[in-house]
Coordinates of C-alpha atoms in Angstrom, one line a residue:
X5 CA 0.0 0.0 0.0
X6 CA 2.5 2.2 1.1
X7 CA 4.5 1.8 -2.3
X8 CA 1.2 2.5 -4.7
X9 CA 1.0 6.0 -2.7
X10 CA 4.3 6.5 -3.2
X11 CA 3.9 6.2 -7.0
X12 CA 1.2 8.1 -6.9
X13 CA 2.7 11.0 -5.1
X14 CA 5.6 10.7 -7.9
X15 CA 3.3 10.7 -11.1
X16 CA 1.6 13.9 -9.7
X17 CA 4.6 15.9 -9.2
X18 CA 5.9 15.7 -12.3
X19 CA 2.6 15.2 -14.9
X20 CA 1.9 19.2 -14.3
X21 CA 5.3 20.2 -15.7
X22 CA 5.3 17.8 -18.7
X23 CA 1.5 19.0 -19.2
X24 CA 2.1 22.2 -19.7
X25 CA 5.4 21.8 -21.6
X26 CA 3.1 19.8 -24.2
X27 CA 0.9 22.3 -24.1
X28 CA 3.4 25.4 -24.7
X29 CA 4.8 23.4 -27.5
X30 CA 1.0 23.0 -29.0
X31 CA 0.3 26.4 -28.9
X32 CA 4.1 27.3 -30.5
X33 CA 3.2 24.7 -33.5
X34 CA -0.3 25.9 -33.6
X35 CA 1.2 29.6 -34.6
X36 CA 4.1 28.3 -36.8
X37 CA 1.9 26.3 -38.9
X38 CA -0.9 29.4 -38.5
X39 CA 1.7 31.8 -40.1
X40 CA 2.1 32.7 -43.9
X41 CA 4.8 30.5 -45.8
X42 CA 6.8 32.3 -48.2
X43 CA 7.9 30.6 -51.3
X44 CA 11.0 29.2 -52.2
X45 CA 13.8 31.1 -53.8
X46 CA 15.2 29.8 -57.2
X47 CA 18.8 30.7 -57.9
X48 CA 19.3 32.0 -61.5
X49 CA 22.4 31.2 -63.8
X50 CA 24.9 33.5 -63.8
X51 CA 26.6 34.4 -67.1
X52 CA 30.7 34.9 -67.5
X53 CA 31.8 37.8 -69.1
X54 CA 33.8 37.2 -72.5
X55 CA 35.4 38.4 -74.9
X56 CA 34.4 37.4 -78.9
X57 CA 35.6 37.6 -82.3
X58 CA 33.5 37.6 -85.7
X59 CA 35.5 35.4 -87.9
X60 CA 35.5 35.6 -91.7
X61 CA 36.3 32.9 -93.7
X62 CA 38.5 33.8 -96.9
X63 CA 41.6 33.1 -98.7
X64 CA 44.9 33.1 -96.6
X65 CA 48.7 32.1 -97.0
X66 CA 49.7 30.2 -93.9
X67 CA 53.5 31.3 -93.0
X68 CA 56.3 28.7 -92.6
X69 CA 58.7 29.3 -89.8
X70 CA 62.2 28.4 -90.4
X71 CA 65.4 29.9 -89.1
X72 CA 68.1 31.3 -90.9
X73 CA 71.7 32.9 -90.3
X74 CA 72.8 36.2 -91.8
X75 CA 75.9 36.1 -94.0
X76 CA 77.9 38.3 -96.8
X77 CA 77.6 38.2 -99.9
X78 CA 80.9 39.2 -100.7
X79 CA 82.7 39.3 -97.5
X80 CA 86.5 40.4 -98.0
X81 CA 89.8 38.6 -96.2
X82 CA 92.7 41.4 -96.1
X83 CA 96.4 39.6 -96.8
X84 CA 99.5 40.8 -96.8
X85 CA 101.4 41.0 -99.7
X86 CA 105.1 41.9 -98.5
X87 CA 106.8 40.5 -95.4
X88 CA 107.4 42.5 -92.6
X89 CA 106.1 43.2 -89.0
X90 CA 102.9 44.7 -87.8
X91 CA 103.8 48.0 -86.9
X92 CA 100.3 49.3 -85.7
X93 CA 96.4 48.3 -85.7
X94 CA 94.4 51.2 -86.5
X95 CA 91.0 49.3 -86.5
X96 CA 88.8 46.5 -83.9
X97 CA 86.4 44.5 -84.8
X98 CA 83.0 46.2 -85.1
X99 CA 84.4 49.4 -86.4
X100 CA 82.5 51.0 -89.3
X101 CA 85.4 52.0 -92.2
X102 CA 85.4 54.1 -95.3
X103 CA 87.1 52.9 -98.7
X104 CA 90.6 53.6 -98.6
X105 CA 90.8 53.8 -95.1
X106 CA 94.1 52.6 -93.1
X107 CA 93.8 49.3 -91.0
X108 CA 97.3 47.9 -90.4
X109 CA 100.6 49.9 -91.1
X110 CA 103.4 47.4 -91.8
X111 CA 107.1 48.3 -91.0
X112 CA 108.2 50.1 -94.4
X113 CA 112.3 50.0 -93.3
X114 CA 113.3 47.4 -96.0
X115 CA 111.0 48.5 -98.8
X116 CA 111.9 52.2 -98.5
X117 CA 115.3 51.2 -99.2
X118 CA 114.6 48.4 -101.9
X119 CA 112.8 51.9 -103.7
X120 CA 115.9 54.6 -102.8
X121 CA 118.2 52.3 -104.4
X122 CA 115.9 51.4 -107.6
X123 CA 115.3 55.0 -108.0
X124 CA 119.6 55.5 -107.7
X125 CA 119.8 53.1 -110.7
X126 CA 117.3 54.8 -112.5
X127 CA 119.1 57.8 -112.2
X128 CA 122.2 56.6 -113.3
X129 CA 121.1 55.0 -116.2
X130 CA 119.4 58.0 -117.4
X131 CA 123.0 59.8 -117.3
X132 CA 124.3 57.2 -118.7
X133 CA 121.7 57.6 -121.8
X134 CA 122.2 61.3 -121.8
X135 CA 126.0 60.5 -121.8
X136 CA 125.2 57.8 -125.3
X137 CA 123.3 60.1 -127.0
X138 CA 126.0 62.9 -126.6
X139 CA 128.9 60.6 -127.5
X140 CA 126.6 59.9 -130.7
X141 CA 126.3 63.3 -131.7
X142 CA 130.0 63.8 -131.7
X143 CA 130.5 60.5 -133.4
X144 CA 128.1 61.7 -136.3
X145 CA 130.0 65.1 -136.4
X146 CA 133.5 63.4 -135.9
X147 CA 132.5 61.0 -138.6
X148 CA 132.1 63.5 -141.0
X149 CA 135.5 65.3 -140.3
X150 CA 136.9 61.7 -140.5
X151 CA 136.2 60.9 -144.1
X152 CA 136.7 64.8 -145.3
X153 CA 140.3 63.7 -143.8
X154 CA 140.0 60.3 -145.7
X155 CA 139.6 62.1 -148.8
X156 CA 142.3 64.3 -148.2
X157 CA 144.6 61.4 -147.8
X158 CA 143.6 59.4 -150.6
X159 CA 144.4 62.6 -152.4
X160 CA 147.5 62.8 -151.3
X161 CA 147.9 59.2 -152.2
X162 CA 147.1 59.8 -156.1
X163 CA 149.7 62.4 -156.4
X164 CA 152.5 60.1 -154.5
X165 CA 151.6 57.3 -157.0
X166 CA 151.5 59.9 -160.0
X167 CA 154.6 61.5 -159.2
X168 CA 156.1 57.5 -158.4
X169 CA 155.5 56.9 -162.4
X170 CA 157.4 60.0 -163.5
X171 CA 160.0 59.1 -160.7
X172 CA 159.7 61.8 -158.8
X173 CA 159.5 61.1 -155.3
X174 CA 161.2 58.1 -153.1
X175 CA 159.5 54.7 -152.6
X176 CA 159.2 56.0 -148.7
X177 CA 156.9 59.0 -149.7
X178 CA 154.3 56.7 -151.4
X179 CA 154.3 54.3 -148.6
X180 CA 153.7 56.6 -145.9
X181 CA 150.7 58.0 -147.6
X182 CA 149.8 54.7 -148.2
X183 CA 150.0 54.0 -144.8
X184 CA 148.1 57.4 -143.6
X185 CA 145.3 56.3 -146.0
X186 CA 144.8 52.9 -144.6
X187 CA 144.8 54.5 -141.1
X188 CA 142.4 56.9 -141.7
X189 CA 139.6 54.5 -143.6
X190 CA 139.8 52.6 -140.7
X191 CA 139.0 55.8 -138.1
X192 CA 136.4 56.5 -140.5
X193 CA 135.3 52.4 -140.1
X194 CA 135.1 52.4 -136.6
X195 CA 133.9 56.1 -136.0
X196 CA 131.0 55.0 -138.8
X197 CA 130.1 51.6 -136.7
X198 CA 129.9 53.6 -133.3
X199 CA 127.1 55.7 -135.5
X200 CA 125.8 52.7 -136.3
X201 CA 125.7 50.7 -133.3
X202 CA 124.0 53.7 -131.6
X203 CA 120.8 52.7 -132.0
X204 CA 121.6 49.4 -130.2
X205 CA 123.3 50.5 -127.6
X206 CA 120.4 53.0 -127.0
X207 CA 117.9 49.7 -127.2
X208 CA 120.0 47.8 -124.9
X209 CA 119.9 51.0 -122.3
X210 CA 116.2 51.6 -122.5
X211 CA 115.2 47.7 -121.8
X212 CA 118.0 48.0 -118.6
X213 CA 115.6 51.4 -117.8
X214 CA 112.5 49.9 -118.8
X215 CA 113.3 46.9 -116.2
X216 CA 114.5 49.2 -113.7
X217 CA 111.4 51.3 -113.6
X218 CA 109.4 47.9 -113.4
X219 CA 111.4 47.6 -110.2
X220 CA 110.8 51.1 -109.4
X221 CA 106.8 50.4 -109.6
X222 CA 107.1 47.1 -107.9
X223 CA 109.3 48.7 -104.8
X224 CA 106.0 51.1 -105.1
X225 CA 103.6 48.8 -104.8
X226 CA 105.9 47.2 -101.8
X227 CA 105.8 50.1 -99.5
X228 CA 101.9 51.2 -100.4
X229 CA 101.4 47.5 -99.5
X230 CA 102.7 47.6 -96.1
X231 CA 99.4 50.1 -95.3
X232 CA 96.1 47.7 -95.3
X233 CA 93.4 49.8 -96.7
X234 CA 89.5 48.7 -96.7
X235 CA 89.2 48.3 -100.6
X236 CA 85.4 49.2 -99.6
X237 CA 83.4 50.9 -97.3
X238 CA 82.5 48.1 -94.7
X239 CA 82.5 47.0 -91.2
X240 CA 86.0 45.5 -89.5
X241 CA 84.8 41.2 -88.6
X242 CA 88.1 40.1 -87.2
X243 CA 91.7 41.3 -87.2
X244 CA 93.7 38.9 -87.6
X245 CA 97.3 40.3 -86.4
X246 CA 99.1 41.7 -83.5
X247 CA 101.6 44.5 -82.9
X248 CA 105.1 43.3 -83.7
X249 CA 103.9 40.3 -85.4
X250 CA 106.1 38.9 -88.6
X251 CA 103.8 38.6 -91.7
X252 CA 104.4 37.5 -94.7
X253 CA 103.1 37.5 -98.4
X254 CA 99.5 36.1 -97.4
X255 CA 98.9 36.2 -94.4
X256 CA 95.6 37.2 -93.0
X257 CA 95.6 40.6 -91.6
X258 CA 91.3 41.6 -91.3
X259 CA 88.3 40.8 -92.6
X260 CA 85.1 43.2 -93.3
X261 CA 81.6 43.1 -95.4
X262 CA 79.8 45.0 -97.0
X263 CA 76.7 46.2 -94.9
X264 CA 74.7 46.8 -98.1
X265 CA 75.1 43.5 -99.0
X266 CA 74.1 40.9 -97.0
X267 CA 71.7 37.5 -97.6
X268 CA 69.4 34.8 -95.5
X269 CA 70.7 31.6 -95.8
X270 CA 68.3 29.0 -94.1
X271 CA 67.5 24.9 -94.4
X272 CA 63.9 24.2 -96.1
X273 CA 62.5 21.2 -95.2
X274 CA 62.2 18.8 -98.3
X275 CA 58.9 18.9 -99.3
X276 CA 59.1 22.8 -99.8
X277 CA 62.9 22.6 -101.2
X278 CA 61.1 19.7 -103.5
X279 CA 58.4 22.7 -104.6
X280 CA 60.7 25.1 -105.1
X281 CA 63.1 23.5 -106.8
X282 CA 60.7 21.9 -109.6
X283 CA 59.2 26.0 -109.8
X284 CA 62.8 26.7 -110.9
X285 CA 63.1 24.2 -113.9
X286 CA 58.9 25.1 -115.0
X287 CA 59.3 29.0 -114.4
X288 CA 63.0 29.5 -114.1
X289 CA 62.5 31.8 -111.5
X290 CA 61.6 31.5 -107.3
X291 CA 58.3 33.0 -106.2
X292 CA 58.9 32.3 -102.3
X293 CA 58.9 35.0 -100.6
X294 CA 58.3 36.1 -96.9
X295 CA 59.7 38.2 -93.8
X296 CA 61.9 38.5 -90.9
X297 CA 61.7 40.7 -87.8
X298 CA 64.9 43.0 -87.5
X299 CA 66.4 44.0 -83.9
X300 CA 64.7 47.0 -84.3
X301 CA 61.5 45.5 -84.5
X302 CA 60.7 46.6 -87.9
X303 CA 59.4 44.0 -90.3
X304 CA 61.7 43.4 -93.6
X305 CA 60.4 41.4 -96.7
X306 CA 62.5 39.0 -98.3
X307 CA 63.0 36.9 -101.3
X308 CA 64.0 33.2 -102.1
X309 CA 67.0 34.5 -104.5
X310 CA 68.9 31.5 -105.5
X311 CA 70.2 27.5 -104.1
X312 CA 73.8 27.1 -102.9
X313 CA 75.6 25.1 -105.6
X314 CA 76.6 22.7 -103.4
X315 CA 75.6 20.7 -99.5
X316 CA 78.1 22.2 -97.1
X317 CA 79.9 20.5 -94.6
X318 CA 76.9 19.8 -90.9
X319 CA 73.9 20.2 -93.7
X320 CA 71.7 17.6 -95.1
X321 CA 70.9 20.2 -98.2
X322 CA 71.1 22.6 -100.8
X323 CA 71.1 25.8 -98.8
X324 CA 68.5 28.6 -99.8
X325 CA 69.6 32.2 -99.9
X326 CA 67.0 34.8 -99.4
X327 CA 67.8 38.5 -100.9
X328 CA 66.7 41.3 -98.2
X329 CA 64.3 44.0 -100.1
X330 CA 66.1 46.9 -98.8
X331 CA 69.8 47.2 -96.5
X332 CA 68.7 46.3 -93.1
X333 CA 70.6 48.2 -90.3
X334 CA 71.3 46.4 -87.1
X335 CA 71.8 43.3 -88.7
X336 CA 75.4 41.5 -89.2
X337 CA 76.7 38.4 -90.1
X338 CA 76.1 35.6 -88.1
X339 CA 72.9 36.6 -86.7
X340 CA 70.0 34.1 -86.2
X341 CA 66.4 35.1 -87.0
X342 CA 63.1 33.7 -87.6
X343 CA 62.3 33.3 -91.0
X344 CA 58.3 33.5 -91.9
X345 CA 57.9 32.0 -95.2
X346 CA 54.7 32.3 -97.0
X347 CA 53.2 29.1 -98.6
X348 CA 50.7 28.1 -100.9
X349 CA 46.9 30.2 -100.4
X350 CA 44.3 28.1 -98.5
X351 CA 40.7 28.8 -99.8
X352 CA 38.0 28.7 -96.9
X353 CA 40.4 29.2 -93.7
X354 CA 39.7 31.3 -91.0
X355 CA 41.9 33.0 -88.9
X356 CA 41.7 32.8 -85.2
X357 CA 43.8 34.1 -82.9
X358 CA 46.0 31.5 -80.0
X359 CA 42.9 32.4 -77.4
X360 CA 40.1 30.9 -79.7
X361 CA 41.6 27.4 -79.7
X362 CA 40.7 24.8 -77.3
X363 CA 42.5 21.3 -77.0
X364 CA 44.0 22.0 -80.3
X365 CA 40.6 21.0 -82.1
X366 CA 38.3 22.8 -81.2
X367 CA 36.5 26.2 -80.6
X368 CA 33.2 27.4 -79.1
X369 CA 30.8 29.4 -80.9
X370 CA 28.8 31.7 -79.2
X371 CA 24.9 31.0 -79.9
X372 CA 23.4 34.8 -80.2
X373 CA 19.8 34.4 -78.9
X374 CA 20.5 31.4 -76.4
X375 CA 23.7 33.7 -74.9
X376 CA 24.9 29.9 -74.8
X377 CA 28.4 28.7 -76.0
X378 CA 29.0 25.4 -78.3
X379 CA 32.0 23.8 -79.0
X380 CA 32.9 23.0 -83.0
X381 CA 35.6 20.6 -84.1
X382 CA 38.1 22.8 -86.4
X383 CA 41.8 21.8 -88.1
X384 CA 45.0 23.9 -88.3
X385 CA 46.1 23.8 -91.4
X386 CA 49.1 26.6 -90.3
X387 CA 50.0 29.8 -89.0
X388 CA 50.1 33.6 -90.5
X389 CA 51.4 37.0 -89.2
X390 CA 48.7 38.3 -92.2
X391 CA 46.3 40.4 -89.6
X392 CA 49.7 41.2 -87.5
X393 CA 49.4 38.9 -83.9
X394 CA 50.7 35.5 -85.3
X395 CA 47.4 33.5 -85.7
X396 CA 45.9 30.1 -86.3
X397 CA 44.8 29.2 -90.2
X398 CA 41.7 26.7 -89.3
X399 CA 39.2 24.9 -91.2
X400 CA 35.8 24.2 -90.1
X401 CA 33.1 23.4 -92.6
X402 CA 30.6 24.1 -89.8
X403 CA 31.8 27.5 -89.3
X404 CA 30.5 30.5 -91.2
X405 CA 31.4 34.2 -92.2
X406 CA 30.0 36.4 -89.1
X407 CA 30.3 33.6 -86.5
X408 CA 31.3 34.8 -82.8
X409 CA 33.7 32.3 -81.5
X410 CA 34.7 32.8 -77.9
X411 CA 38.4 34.3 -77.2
X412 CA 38.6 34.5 -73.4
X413 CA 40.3 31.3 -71.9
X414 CA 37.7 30.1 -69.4
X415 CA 38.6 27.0 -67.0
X416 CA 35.3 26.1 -67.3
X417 CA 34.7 26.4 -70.9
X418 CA 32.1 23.6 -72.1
X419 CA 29.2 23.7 -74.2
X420 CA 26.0 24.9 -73.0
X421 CA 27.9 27.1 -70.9
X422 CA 25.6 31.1 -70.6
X423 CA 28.2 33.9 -71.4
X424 CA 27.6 37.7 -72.1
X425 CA 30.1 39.5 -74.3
X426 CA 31.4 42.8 -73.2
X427 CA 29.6 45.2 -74.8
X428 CA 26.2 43.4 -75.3
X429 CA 24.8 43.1 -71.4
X430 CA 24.7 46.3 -69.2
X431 CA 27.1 45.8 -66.3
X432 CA 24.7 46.7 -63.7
X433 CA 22.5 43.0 -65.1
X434 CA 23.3 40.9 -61.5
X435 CA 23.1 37.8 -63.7
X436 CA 26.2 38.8 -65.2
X437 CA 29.5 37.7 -63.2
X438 CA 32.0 40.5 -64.2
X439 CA 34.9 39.2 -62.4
X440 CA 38.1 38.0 -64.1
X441 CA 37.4 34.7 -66.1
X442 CA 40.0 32.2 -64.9
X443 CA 42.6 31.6 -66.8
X444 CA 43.5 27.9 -67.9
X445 CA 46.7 26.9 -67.4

């Protein structure tokens, strides 16, 4: 009995607090559920921000890239042509010369004196000349008084042998004058062969001149040679000697170019050299042309202008040698630069710029009313400068003329995807997620 009342007394204390717990908790629900429920939010699709490009689809040359080194066409290697020792360097590599401009002064000692001693012999053989020719007048004139003599004599030898028949002088008289006359027809022999050996003797003396003058232009020619001069106005590529160095008849002493004339030389690959090559026996001419970029950043055309004539040495072809439109300052030989060579015209391409392409295949087209992208299968066919930014050359048959394709690099880039090109959405449109795209890597 005593435990039933003691339950009792338990269930009454606590059934008033769990009574009117339940019914605070009643009421609570009864005014939730009383209450007006709003509906649901729906959270709209934002749109990303890009950037689009109308394409166009046309004719286009795609540009081959190929690299090629700068050389001379008529580069010039200075020798010397006497020995003797460096006696000073005038010029350094780099250094911009005018024609006829010193580089290298030789020692002159030994070919000053080779030409004061020539020049000695010259003199003297001209006084001895002088000296012939006035020994020839006086032979001419002496020759004359010689046989006026000879006449006298043989003269004189008539009487004697006249006067001998009427016995009238001594046998010693008529042999004397016979004498005199034999001695004075031969003066008159030998004075009349000097006369007429002059003119040899003056030949003989004039081939000893002539020689010596030879010499005389040769000893010349030695000491100009021991100044280098730039046979052309050029720029100095390497100097070859020192100061006090013994050089000898060719010997390399500097070598320059000409500037104005230098050339591309650069390996095709074979299926162009193949092309161009068979162009040369139809046309007989080259029609590849393209460009380089100079160090200044201008653009220079060029021209395919010939083949090498043979394979050098480290190549596995017939070089080709590209004529520059115009000099090109800044540039020297053994530069490298990137050739862009333009090839064949592709009909239907369209060029897009690096942006615009996707996974190498593809690009997404921008769907006007659906503000929607969609991905479209495309080939590269090549690259081209034509438009200035170096492009892709695609074909797509399901692209058309006035198509926007997308051009900002999304992460996120998939078809179906809602954009809004700058330009056509107002900024303020909270649909619109101006923020920078992310970029993928």
């Amino acid at each position: 009995m005593f435990i039933v009342r003691a339950i009792w007394a338990f269930i009454k204390r606590i059934f008033w607090p769990v009574a009117i717990l339940s019914v605070a908790v009643g009421a609570f629900a009864f005014m939730m559920e009383s209450q007006e429920k709003p509906e649901p939010e729906v959270a709209e699709e934002k749109a990303w921000s890009v950037n689009a490009l109308a394409i166009e689809k046309q004719t286009l040359r795609p540009e081959l890239e190929v690299l090629t080194e700068v050389k001379s066409q008529f580069p010039y290697a200075l020798t010397a042509n006497t020995q003797s020792q460096v006696s000073d360097i005038l010029v350094q590599p780099g250094q911009l010369v005018e024609k006829g401009q010193t580089l290298v002064v030789l020692n002159n000692q030994n070919q000053q004196a080779d030409l004061q001693r020539l020049l000695a012999d010259v003199k003297d053989l001209k006084a001895q000349i002088n000296q012939t020719e006035r020994q020839h007048t006086l032979n001419r004139t002496a020759l004359k008084s010689e046989e006026t003599l000879l006449a006298m004599v043989q003269k004189e030898l008539d009487r004697q042998l006249n006067i001998q028949k009427q016995n009238l002088t001594t046998r010693t008289q008529v042999e004397d004058a016979q004498r005199q006359f034999e001695q004075q027809r031969l003066a008159v022999a030998q004075r009349r062969l000097q006369v007429d050996n002059h003119s040899h003797l003056m030949n003989q003396l004039s081939a000893q001149l002539e020689k010596l003058e030879i010499g005389v232009t040769q000893a010349r020619q030695a000491l100009a040679d021991t100044k280098i001069l730039a046979p052309i106005a050029g720029v100095i590529t390497q100097v070859h000697v020192q100061h006090g160095q013994l050089v000898s008849q060719g010997t390399p002493v500097a070598d320059l170019y000409n500037p104005e004339q230098l050339e591309l030389t650069a390996q095709l690959p074979r299926s162009l050299l193949a092309k161009v090559m068979g162009e040369r026996q139809t046309l007989g001419s080259y029609s590849l042309q393209g460009w380089i970029e100079l160090p200044a950043g201008d653009r220079q055309e060029i021209a395919l202008q010939r083949l090498s004539g043979q394979v050098d040495e480290g190549h596995a072809g017939q070089q080709a040698i590209f004529h520059l439109s115009e000099p090109a300052p800044g540039l020297v030989p053994g530069h490298i630069l990137t050739a862009h060579l333009y090839l064949s015209p592709i009909q239907q391409a369209v060029a897009i710029p690096n942006l615009a392409l996707f996974d190498s295949n593809k690009v997404f087209v921008i769907d006007e009313q659906a503000q929607r992208i969609q991905s479209t299968e495309v080939r590269i066919v090549g690259r081209t400068t034509e438009f200035g930014e170096e492009q892709y050359l695609v074909l797509a048959e399901h692209l058309n003329t006035g198509d926007r394709i997308l051009t900002t690099r999304l992460a996120n880039a998939v078809s179906g995807l809602k954009v809004a090109v700058f330009g056509d959405a107002p900024t303020e449109d909270p649909t619109i997620d101006n923020t920078v795209a992310e970029v993928s890597q």
